[in-house]
Coordinates of C-alpha atoms in Angstrom, one line a residue:
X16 CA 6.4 -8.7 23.2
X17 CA 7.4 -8.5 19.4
X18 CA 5.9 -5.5 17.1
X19 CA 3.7 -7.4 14.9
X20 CA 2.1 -6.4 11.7
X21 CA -0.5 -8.4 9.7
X22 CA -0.6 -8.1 5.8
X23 CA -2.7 -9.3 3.5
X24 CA -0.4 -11.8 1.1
X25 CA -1.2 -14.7 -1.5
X26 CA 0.0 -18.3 -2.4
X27 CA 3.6 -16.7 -1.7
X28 CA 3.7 -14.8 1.5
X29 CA 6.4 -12.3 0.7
X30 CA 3.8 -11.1 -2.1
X31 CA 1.8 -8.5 -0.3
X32 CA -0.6 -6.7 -2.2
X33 CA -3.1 -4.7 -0.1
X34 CA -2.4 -0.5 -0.5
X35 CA -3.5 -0.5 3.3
X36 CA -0.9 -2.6 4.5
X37 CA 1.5 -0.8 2.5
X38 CA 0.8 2.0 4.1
X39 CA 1.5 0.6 8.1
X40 CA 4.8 -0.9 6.7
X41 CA 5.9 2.6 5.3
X42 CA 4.6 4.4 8.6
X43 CA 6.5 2.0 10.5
X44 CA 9.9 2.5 8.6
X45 CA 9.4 6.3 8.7
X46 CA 9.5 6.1 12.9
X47 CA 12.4 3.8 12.6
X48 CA 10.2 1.0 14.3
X49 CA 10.8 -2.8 13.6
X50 CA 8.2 -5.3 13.2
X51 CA 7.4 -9.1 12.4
X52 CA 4.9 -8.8 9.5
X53 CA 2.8 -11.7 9.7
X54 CA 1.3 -12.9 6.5
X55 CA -2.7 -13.1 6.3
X56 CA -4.9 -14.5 3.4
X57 CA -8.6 -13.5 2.9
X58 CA -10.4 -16.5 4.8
X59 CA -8.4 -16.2 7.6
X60 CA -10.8 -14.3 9.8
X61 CA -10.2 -16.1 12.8
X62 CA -6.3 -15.2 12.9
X63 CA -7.2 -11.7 14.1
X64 CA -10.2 -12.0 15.9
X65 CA -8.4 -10.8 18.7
X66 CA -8.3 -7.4 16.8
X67 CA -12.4 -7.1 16.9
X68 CA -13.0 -7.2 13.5
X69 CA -11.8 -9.2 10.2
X70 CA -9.6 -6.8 7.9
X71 CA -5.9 -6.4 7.4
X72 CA -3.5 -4.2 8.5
X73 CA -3.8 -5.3 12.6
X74 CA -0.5 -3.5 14.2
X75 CA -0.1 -5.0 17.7
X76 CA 2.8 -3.1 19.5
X77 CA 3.1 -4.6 23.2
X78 CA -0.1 -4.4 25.0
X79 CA -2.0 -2.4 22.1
X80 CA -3.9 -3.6 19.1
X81 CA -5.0 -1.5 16.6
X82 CA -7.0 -2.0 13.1
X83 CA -6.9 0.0 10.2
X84 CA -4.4 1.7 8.5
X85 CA -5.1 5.4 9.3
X86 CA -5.8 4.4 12.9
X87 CA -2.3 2.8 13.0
X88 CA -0.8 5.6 11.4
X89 CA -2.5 7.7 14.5
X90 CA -1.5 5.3 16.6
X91 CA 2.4 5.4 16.0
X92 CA 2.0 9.7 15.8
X93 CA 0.9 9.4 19.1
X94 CA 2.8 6.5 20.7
X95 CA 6.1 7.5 19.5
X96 CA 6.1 11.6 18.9
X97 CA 9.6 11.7 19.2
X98 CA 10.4 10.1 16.1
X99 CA 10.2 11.6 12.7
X100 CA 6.3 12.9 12.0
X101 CA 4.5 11.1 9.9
X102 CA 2.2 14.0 9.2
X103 CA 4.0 17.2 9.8
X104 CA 2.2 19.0 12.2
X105 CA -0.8 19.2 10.2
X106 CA -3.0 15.9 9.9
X107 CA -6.0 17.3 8.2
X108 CA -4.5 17.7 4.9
X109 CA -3.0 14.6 5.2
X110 CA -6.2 13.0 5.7
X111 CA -7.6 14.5 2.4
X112 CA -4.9 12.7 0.1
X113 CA -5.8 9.4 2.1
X114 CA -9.5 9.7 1.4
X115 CA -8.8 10.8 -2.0
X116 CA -6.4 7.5 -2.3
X117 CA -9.3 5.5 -1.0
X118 CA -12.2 6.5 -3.0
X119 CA -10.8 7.8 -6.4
X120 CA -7.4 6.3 -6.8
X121 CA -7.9 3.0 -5.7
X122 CA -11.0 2.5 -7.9
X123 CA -9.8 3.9 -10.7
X124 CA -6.5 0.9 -10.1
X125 CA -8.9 -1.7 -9.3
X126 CA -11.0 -0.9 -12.5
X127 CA -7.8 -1.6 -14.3
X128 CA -6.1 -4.6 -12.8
X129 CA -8.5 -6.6 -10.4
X130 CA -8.8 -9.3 -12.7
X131 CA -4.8 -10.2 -12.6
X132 CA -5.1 -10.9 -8.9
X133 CA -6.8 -14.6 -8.5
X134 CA -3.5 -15.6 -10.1
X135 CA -1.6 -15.1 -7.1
X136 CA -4.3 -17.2 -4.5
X137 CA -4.6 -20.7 -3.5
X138 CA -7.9 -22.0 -5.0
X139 CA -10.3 -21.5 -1.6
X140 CA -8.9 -17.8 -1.7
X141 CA -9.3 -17.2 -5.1
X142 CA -12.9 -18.5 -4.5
X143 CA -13.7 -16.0 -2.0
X144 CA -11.9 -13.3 -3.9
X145 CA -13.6 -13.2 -6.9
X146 CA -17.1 -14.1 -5.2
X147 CA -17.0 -10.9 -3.1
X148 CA -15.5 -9.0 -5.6
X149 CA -17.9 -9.8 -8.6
X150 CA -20.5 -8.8 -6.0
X151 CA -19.3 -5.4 -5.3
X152 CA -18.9 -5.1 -8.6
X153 CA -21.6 -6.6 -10.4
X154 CA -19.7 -8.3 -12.8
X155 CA -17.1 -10.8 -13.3
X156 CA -13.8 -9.1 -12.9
X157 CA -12.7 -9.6 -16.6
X158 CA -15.6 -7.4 -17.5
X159 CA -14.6 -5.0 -14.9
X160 CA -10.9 -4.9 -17.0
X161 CA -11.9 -5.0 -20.6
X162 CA -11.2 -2.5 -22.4
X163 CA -8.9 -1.1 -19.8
X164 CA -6.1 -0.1 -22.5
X165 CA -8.8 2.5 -24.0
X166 CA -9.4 3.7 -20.5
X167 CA -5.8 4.4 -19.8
X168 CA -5.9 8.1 -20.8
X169 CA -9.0 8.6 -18.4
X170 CA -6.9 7.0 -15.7
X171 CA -3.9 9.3 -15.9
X172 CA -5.8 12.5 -16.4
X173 CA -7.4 11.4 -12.6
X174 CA -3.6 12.0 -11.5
X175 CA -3.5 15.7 -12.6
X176 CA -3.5 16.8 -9.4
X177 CA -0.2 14.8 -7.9
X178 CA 1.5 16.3 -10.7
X179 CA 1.1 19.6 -10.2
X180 CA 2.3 18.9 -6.7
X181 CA 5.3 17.1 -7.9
X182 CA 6.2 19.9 -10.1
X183 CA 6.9 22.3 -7.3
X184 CA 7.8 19.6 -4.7
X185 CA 9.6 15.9 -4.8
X186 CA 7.1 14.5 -2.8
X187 CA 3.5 15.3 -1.4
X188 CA 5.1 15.8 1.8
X189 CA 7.4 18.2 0.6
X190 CA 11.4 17.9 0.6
X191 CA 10.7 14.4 2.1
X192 CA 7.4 11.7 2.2
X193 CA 5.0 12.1 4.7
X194 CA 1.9 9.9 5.2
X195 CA 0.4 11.1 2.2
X196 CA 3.4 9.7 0.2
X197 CA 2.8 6.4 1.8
X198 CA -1.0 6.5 1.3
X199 CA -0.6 7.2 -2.6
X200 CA 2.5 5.2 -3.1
X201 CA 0.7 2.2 -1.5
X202 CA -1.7 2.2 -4.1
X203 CA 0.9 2.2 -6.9
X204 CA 2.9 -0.4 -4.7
X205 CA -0.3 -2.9 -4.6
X206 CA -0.6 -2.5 -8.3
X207 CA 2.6 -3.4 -9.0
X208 CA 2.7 -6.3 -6.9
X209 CA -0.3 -8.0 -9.0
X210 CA -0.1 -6.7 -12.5
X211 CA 2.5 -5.8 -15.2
X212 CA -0.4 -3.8 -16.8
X213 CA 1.5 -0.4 -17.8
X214 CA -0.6 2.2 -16.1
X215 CA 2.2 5.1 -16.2
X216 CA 4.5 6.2 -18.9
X217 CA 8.1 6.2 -17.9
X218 CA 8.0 10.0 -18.7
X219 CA 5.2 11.0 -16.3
X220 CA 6.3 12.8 -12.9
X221 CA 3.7 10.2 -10.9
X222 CA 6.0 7.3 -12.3
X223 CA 9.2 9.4 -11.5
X224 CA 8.0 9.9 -7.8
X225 CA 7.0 6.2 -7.6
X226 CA 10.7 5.1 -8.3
X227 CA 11.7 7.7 -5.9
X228 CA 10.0 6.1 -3.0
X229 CA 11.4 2.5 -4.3
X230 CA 15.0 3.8 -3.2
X231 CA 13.6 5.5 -0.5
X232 CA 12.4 2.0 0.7
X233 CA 14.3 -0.4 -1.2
X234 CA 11.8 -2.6 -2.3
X235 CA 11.7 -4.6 1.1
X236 CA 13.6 -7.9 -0.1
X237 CA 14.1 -10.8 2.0
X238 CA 12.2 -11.8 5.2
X239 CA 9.9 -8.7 4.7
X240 CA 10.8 -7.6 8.4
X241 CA 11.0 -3.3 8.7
X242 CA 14.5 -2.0 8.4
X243 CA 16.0 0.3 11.1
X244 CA 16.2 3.4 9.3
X245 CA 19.7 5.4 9.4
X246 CA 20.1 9.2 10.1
X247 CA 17.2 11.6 10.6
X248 CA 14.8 11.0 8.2
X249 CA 16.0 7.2 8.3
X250 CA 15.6 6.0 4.8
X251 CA 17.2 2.4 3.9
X252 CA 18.4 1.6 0.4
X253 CA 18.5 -2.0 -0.6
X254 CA 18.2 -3.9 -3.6
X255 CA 14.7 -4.3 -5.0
X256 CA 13.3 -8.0 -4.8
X257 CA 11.7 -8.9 -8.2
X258 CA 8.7 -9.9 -6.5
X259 CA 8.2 -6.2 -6.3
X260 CA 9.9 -5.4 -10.1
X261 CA 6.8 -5.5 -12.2
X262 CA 6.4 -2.9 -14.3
X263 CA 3.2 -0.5 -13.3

């Protein structure tokens, strides 16, 4: 049976913009594993119910289905040790910069670009997107935006702590990305995909770092299926698609 990967994508299904699925997709190109990656949209519960649940990313390798994106990057850990680690040894640490990416990074983004999203959904998902949005939020999402130029400063300052990393390091990982890379990164990479809003200056090391880990993955052109890596650490350089080329 085919890898398979299901990603969240809009009206155009090589435009994936979920941080979560970025992250499987990276995970998956750091163990030099191929996959299909099967576009999803948001009311499209019943394509995964086979999964036990109603979220994207769903990896099914062979005979094994597994949900959620830190669970799949277990998952590969485990299945396939004896490719290039995806935490290092230590997986505890790496767990700290993905809960810091979920609870501080990706609200700060989604306070700042949520609103440019509907534009890239069909009408019935862009229904159910800003519905249960505006609920979580309280708010329609152009209130949750405005003013978001004035907020910038308060945005970047919550990235203090990557760049004191990245002065000492080129990536979070160390010499090379680990799952922490791909956990951050995917949150950049999901922001770009939706919005040209300029969250970093071209100057700061976050932004550097980010444009480091678009060589690194090339900006996955074409028929979004996962590259065989080449040599050790297996990283592919393509051209970027332009889907992916927004400024961010």
């Amino acid at each position: 049976m085919a890898r398979e990967l299901y990603e969240l994508a809009g009206s155009d299904p090589q435009r994936r913009f979920s941080p979560y699925c970025w992250r499987s997709r990276m995970a998956l190109a750091h163990k030099g594993l191929e996959a299909d990656c099967v576009p999803w949209r948001f009311t499209e519960g019943r394509a995964i119910a086979f999964s036990g649940q109603d979220k994207v990313p769903v990896l099914v390798d062979g005979d094994h289905v597994v949900a959620d994106s830190w669970a799949i990057a277990e998952y590969l850990e485990d299945r396939y040790p004896e490719a290039p680690s995806l935490f290092n040894g230590a997986r505890q640490p790496v767990r700290f910069i993905n809960a810091w990416a979920d609870t501080v990074l990706n609200l700060h983004l989604a306070r700042m670009i949520v609103s440019d999203i509907p534009q890239w959904l069909d009408e019935s998902h862009r229904t159910y997107f800003r519905a249960s949005r505006e609920a979580r939020f309280g708010m329609a999402l152009e209130q949750v935006t405005q003013g978001r130029e004035a907020r910038l400063p308060e945005f970047r300052a919550a990235l203090q702590p990557l760049r004191v990393i990245l002065r000492a390091q080129p990536f979070l990982g160390g010499a090379a990305p680990d799952y922490g890379d791909y956990a951050v990164f995917g949150s950049f990479q999901w922001a770009r995909c939706v919005s040209s809003f300029p969250l970093l200056e071209a100057s700061d090391a976050v932004h550097a770092r980010r444009e480091r880990m678009l060589d690194l993955f090339g900006g996955w052109p074409g028929t979004c299926r996962t590259a065989r890596p080449e040599g050790r650490r297996g990283w592919v350089k393509r051209l970027r698609h332009p889907i992916y080329a927004a400024p961010c």
